[in-house]
Coordinates of C-alpha atoms in Angstrom, one line a residue:
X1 CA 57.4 9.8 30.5
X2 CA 54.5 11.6 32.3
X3 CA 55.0 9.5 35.6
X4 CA 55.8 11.4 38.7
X5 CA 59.0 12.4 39.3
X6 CA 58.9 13.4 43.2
X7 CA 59.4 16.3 44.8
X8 CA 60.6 19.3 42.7
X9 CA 63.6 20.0 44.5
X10 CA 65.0 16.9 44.8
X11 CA 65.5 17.1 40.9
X12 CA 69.1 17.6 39.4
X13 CA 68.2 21.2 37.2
X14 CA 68.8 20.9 33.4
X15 CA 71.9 22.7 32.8
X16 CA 72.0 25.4 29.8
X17 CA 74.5 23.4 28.0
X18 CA 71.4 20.3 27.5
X19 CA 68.6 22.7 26.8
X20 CA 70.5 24.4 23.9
X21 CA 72.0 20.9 22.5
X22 CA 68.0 19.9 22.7
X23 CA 67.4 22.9 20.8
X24 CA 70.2 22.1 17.9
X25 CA 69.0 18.4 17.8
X26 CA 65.6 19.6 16.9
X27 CA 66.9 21.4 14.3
X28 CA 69.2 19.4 13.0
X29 CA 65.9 16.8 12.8
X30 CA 63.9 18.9 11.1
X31 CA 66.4 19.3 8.4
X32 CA 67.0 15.4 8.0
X33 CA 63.6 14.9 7.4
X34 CA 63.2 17.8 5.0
X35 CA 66.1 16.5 3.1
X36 CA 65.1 12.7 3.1
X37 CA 61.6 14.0 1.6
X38 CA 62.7 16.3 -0.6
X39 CA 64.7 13.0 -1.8
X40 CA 61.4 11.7 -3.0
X41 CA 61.0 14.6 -5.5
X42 CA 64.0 14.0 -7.7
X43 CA 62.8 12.7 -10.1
X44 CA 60.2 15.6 -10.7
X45 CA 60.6 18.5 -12.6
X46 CA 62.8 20.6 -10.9
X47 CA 61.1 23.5 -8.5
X48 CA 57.9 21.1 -8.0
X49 CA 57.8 21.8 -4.2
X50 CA 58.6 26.1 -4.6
X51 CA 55.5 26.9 -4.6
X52 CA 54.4 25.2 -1.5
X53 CA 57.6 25.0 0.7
X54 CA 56.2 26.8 3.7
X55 CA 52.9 24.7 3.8
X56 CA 54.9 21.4 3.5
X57 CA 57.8 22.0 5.8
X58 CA 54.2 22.8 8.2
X59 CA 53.1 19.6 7.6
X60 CA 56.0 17.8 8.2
X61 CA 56.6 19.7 11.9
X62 CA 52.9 18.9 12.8
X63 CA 53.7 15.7 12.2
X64 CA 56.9 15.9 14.6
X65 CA 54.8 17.4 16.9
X66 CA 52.1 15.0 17.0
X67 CA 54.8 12.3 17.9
X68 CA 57.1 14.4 19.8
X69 CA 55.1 16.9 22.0
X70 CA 51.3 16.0 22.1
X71 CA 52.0 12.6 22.9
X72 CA 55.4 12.3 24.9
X73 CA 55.4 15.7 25.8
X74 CA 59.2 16.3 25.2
X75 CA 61.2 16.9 21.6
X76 CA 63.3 14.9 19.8
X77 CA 66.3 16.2 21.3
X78 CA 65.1 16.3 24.5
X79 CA 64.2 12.7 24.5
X80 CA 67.8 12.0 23.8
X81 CA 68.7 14.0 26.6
X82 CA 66.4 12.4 29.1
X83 CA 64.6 15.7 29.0
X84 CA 61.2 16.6 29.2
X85 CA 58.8 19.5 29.5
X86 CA 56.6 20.2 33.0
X87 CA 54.2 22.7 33.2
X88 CA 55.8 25.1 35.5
X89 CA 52.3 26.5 36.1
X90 CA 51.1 23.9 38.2
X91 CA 50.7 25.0 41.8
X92 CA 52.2 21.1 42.9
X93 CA 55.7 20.1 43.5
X94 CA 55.1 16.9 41.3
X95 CA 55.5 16.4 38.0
X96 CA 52.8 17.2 36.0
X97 CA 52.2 16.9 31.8
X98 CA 51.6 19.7 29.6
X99 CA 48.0 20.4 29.5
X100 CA 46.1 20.3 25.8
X101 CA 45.9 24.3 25.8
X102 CA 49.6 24.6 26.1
X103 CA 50.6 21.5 23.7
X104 CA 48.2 23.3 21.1
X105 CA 49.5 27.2 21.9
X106 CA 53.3 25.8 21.3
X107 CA 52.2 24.0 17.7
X108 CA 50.5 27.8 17.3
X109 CA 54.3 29.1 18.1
X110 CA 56.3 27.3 16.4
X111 CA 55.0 26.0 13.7
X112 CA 52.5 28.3 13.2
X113 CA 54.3 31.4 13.2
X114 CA 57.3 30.1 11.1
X115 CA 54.8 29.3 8.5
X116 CA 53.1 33.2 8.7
X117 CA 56.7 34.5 8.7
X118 CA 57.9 32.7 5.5
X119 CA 54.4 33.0 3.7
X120 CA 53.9 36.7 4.8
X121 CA 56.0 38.2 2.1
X122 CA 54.6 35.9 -1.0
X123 CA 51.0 37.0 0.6
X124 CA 51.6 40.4 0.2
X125 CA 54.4 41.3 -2.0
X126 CA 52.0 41.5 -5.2
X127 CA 49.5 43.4 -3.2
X128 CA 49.4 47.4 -4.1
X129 CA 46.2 48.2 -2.0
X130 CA 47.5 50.5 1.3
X131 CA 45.7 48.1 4.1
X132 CA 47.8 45.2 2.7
X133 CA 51.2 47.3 3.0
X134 CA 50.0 48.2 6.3
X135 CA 49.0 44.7 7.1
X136 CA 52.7 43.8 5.9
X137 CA 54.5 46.3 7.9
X138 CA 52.8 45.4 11.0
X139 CA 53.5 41.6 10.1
X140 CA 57.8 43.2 9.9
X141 CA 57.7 45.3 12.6
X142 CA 55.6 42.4 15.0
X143 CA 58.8 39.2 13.6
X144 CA 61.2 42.2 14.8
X145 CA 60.0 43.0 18.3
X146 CA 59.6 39.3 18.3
X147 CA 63.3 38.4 17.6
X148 CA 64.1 41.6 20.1
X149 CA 62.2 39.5 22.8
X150 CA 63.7 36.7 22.2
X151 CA 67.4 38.3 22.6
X152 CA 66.4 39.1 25.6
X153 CA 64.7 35.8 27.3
X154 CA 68.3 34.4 25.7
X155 CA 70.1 36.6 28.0
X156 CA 67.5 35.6 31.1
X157 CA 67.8 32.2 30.3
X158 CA 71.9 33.1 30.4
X159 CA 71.4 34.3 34.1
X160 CA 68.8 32.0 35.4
X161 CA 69.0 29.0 33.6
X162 CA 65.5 28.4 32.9
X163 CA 63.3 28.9 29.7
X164 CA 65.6 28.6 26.8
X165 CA 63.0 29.9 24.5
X166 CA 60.3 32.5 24.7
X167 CA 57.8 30.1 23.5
X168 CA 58.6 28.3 27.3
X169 CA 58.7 31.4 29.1
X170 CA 55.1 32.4 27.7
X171 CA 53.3 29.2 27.8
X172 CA 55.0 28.4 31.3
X173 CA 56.5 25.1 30.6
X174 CA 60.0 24.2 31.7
X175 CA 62.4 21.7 31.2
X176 CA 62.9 19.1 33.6
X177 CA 64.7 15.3 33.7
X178 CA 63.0 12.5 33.4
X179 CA 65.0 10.1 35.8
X180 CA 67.6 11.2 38.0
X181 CA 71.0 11.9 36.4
X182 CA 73.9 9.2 37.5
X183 CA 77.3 10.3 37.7
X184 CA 78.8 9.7 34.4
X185 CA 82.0 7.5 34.0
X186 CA 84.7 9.2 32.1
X187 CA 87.8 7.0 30.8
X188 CA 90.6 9.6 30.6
X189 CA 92.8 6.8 29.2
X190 CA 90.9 7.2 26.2
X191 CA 90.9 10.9 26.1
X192 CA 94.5 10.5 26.3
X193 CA 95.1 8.9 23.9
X194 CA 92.5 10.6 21.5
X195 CA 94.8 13.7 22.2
X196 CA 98.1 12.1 21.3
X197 CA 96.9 11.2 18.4
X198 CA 95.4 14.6 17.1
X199 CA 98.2 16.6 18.4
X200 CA 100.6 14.0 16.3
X201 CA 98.3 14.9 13.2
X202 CA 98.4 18.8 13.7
X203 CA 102.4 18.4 14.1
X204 CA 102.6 16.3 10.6
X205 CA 100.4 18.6 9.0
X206 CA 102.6 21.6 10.1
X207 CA 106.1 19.5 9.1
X208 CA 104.5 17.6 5.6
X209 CA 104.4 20.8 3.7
X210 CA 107.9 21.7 4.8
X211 CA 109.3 18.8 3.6
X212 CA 110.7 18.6 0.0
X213 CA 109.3 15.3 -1.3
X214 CA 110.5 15.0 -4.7
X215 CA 114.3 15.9 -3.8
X216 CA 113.8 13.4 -1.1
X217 CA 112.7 10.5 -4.0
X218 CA 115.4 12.1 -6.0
X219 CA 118.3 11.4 -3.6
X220 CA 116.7 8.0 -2.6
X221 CA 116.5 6.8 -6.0
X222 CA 120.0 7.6 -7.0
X223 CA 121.1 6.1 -3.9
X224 CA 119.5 2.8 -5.0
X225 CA 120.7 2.9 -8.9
X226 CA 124.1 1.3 -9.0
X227 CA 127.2 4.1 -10.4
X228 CA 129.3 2.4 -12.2
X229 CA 131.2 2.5 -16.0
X230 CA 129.6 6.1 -16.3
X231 CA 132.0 8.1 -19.1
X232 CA 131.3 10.8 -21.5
X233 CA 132.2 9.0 -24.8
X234 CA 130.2 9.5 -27.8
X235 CA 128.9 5.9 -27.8
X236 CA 127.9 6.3 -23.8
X237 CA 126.2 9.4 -24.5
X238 CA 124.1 8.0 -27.7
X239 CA 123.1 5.3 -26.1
X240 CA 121.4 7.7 -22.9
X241 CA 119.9 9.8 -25.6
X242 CA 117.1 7.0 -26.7
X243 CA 114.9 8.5 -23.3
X244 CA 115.0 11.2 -21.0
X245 CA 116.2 10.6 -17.4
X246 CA 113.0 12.2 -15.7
X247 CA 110.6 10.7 -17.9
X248 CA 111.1 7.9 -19.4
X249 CA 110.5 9.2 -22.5
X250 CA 112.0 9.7 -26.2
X251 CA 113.8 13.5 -25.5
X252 CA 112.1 17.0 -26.8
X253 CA 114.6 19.3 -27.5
X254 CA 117.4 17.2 -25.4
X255 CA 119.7 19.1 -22.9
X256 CA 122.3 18.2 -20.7
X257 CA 123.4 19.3 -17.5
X258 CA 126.9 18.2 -17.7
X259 CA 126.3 14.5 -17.2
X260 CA 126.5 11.9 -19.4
X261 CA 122.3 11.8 -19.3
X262 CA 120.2 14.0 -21.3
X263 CA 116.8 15.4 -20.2
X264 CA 113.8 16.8 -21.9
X265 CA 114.0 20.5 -21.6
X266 CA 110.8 20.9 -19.9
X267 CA 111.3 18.2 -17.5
X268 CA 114.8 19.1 -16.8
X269 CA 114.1 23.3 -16.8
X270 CA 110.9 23.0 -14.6
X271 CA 112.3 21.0 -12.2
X272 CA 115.4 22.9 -11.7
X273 CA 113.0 26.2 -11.8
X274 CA 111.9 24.4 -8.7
X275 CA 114.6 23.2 -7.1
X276 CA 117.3 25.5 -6.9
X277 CA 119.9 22.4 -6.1
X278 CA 118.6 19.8 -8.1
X279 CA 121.0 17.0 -9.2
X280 CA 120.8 14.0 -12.0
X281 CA 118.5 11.3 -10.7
X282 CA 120.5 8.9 -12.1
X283 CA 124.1 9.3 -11.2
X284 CA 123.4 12.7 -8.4
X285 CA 125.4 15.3 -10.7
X286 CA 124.7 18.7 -10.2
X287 CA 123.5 21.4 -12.9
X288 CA 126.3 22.9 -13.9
X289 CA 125.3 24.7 -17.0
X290 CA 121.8 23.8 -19.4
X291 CA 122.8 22.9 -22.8
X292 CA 121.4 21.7 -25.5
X293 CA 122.8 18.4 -27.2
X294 CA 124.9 19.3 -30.0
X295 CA 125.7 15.8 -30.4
X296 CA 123.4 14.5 -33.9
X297 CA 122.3 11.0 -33.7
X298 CA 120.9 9.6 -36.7
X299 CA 117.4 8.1 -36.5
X300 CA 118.2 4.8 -37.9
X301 CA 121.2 4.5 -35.0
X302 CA 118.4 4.9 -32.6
X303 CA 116.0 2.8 -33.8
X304 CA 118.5 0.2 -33.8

């Protein structure tokens, strides 16, 4: 990692697009392993580690930053990247390592004054003596010019392309690859067909709620029954009034749509409330007018 890389300007520059995913990894690191540890603590009653977030999230990023910076002198992310950090203040054109003053003055930056920003207010919110709401003001007002700063080395970096954070533009270090950069092989046949395949999801999620699935099982289903020796005797219709056509069930409060079937009332009146042009699902008869079974069928002739 801290070999020489030759001459500066024969180096491929970092573009913005790696810096900032370097930056996102990072972060998206440091909330794996706050997650994984805070894992460990379930068990415990519950707000055990409230008291002493800020010192232990410290902890855990000077332990990243032992692994990560002081002794490979790149993050995470950037180590994924191929990226690495060179101290830009180096009069040389080769590569040279992040001196001890500038890995401790970036562990002072980060981690440091993350720590002073969350602790700040727990410091000094209970305090009612005038230096400590001075002392508190000064802390706001310094985290405010500090994020102001910060906008703006954004919008540098934007232009130029170099120093993606203030903490780099101050301490002079700069992000550089650590082996040249190959050209990368792109298979567009797989792209291809990655887009096929999402624009044919986005085209059935646009046409599935259009489609009117339980008509559609309706129709199918009395397109499969067989229609035959249908009449609207007495005899016929007792027999269909042991269980309602849409359920399956023994009828409450039995109506009939016309058809020698009978429905429950709920099953038949919420369906039709739903489907303007629903038909029988057993021999495809539409509703011509609900009515409630005046036919009265002893129980005994039922439970026959």
């Amino acid at each position: 990692m801290a070999s020489s890389i030759g001459n500066e300007k024969s180096v491929n520059p970092v573009l913005r697009i790696s810096q900032l995913d370097a930056l996102e990894l990072n972060k998206a690191l440091e909330q794996l392993v706050w997650s994984q540890f805070t894992n460990c603590f379930h068990g415990f009653k519950p707000g055990v580690l409230a008291h002493f977030e800020p010192e232990v999230k410290a902890f855990l990023c000077l332990v990243l930053w032992k692994f990560t910076i002081y002794s490979n002198n790149a993050t995470v992310g950037q180590a994924i990247l191929n990226i690495q950090y060179k101290n830009n203040l180096s009069q040389t054109e080769k590569y040279q390592p992040l001196s001890k003053h500038q890995k401790l003055w970036y562990l002072i930056f980060t981690v440091g004054g993350r720590w002073l920003e969350e602790r700040c207010y727990d410091l000094f919110s209970n305090r009612q003596q005038q230096s400590f709401c001075k002392i508190k003001n000064y802390i706001s007002f310094g985290s405010g010019l500090l994020k102001l700063c910060g906008l703006l080395n954004f919008l540098i970096f934007l232009r130029k392309g170099t120093f993606a954070t203030l903490t780099e533009r101050i301490l002079g270090i700069r992000s550089v690859f650590c082996k040249p950069q190959s050209v990368r092989q792109v298979g567009f046949e797989y792209m291809n067909r990655e887009l096929l395949w999402h624009g044919f999801a986005e085209f059935l999620i646009y046409l599935l709620p259009l489609i009117n699935v339980q008509k559609l099982k309706l129709k199918i289903s009395s397109w499969c029954l067989p229609i035959t020796g249908l009449s609207n005797s007495e005899n016929t219709l007792a027999a269909h009034c042991r269980e309602c056509s849409l359920c399956g069930e023994w009828p409450t409060m039995p109506h009939t749509i016309g058809c020698p079937h009978v429905f429950c009332y709920y099953c038949v009146k919420s369906n039709f409330l739903f489907d303007m042009y629903f038909t029988c699902p057993k021999c495809g008869s539409e509703v011509h007018s609900l009515q409630p079974l005046k036919y009265k069928i002893e129980m005994t002739e039922l439970r026959v």
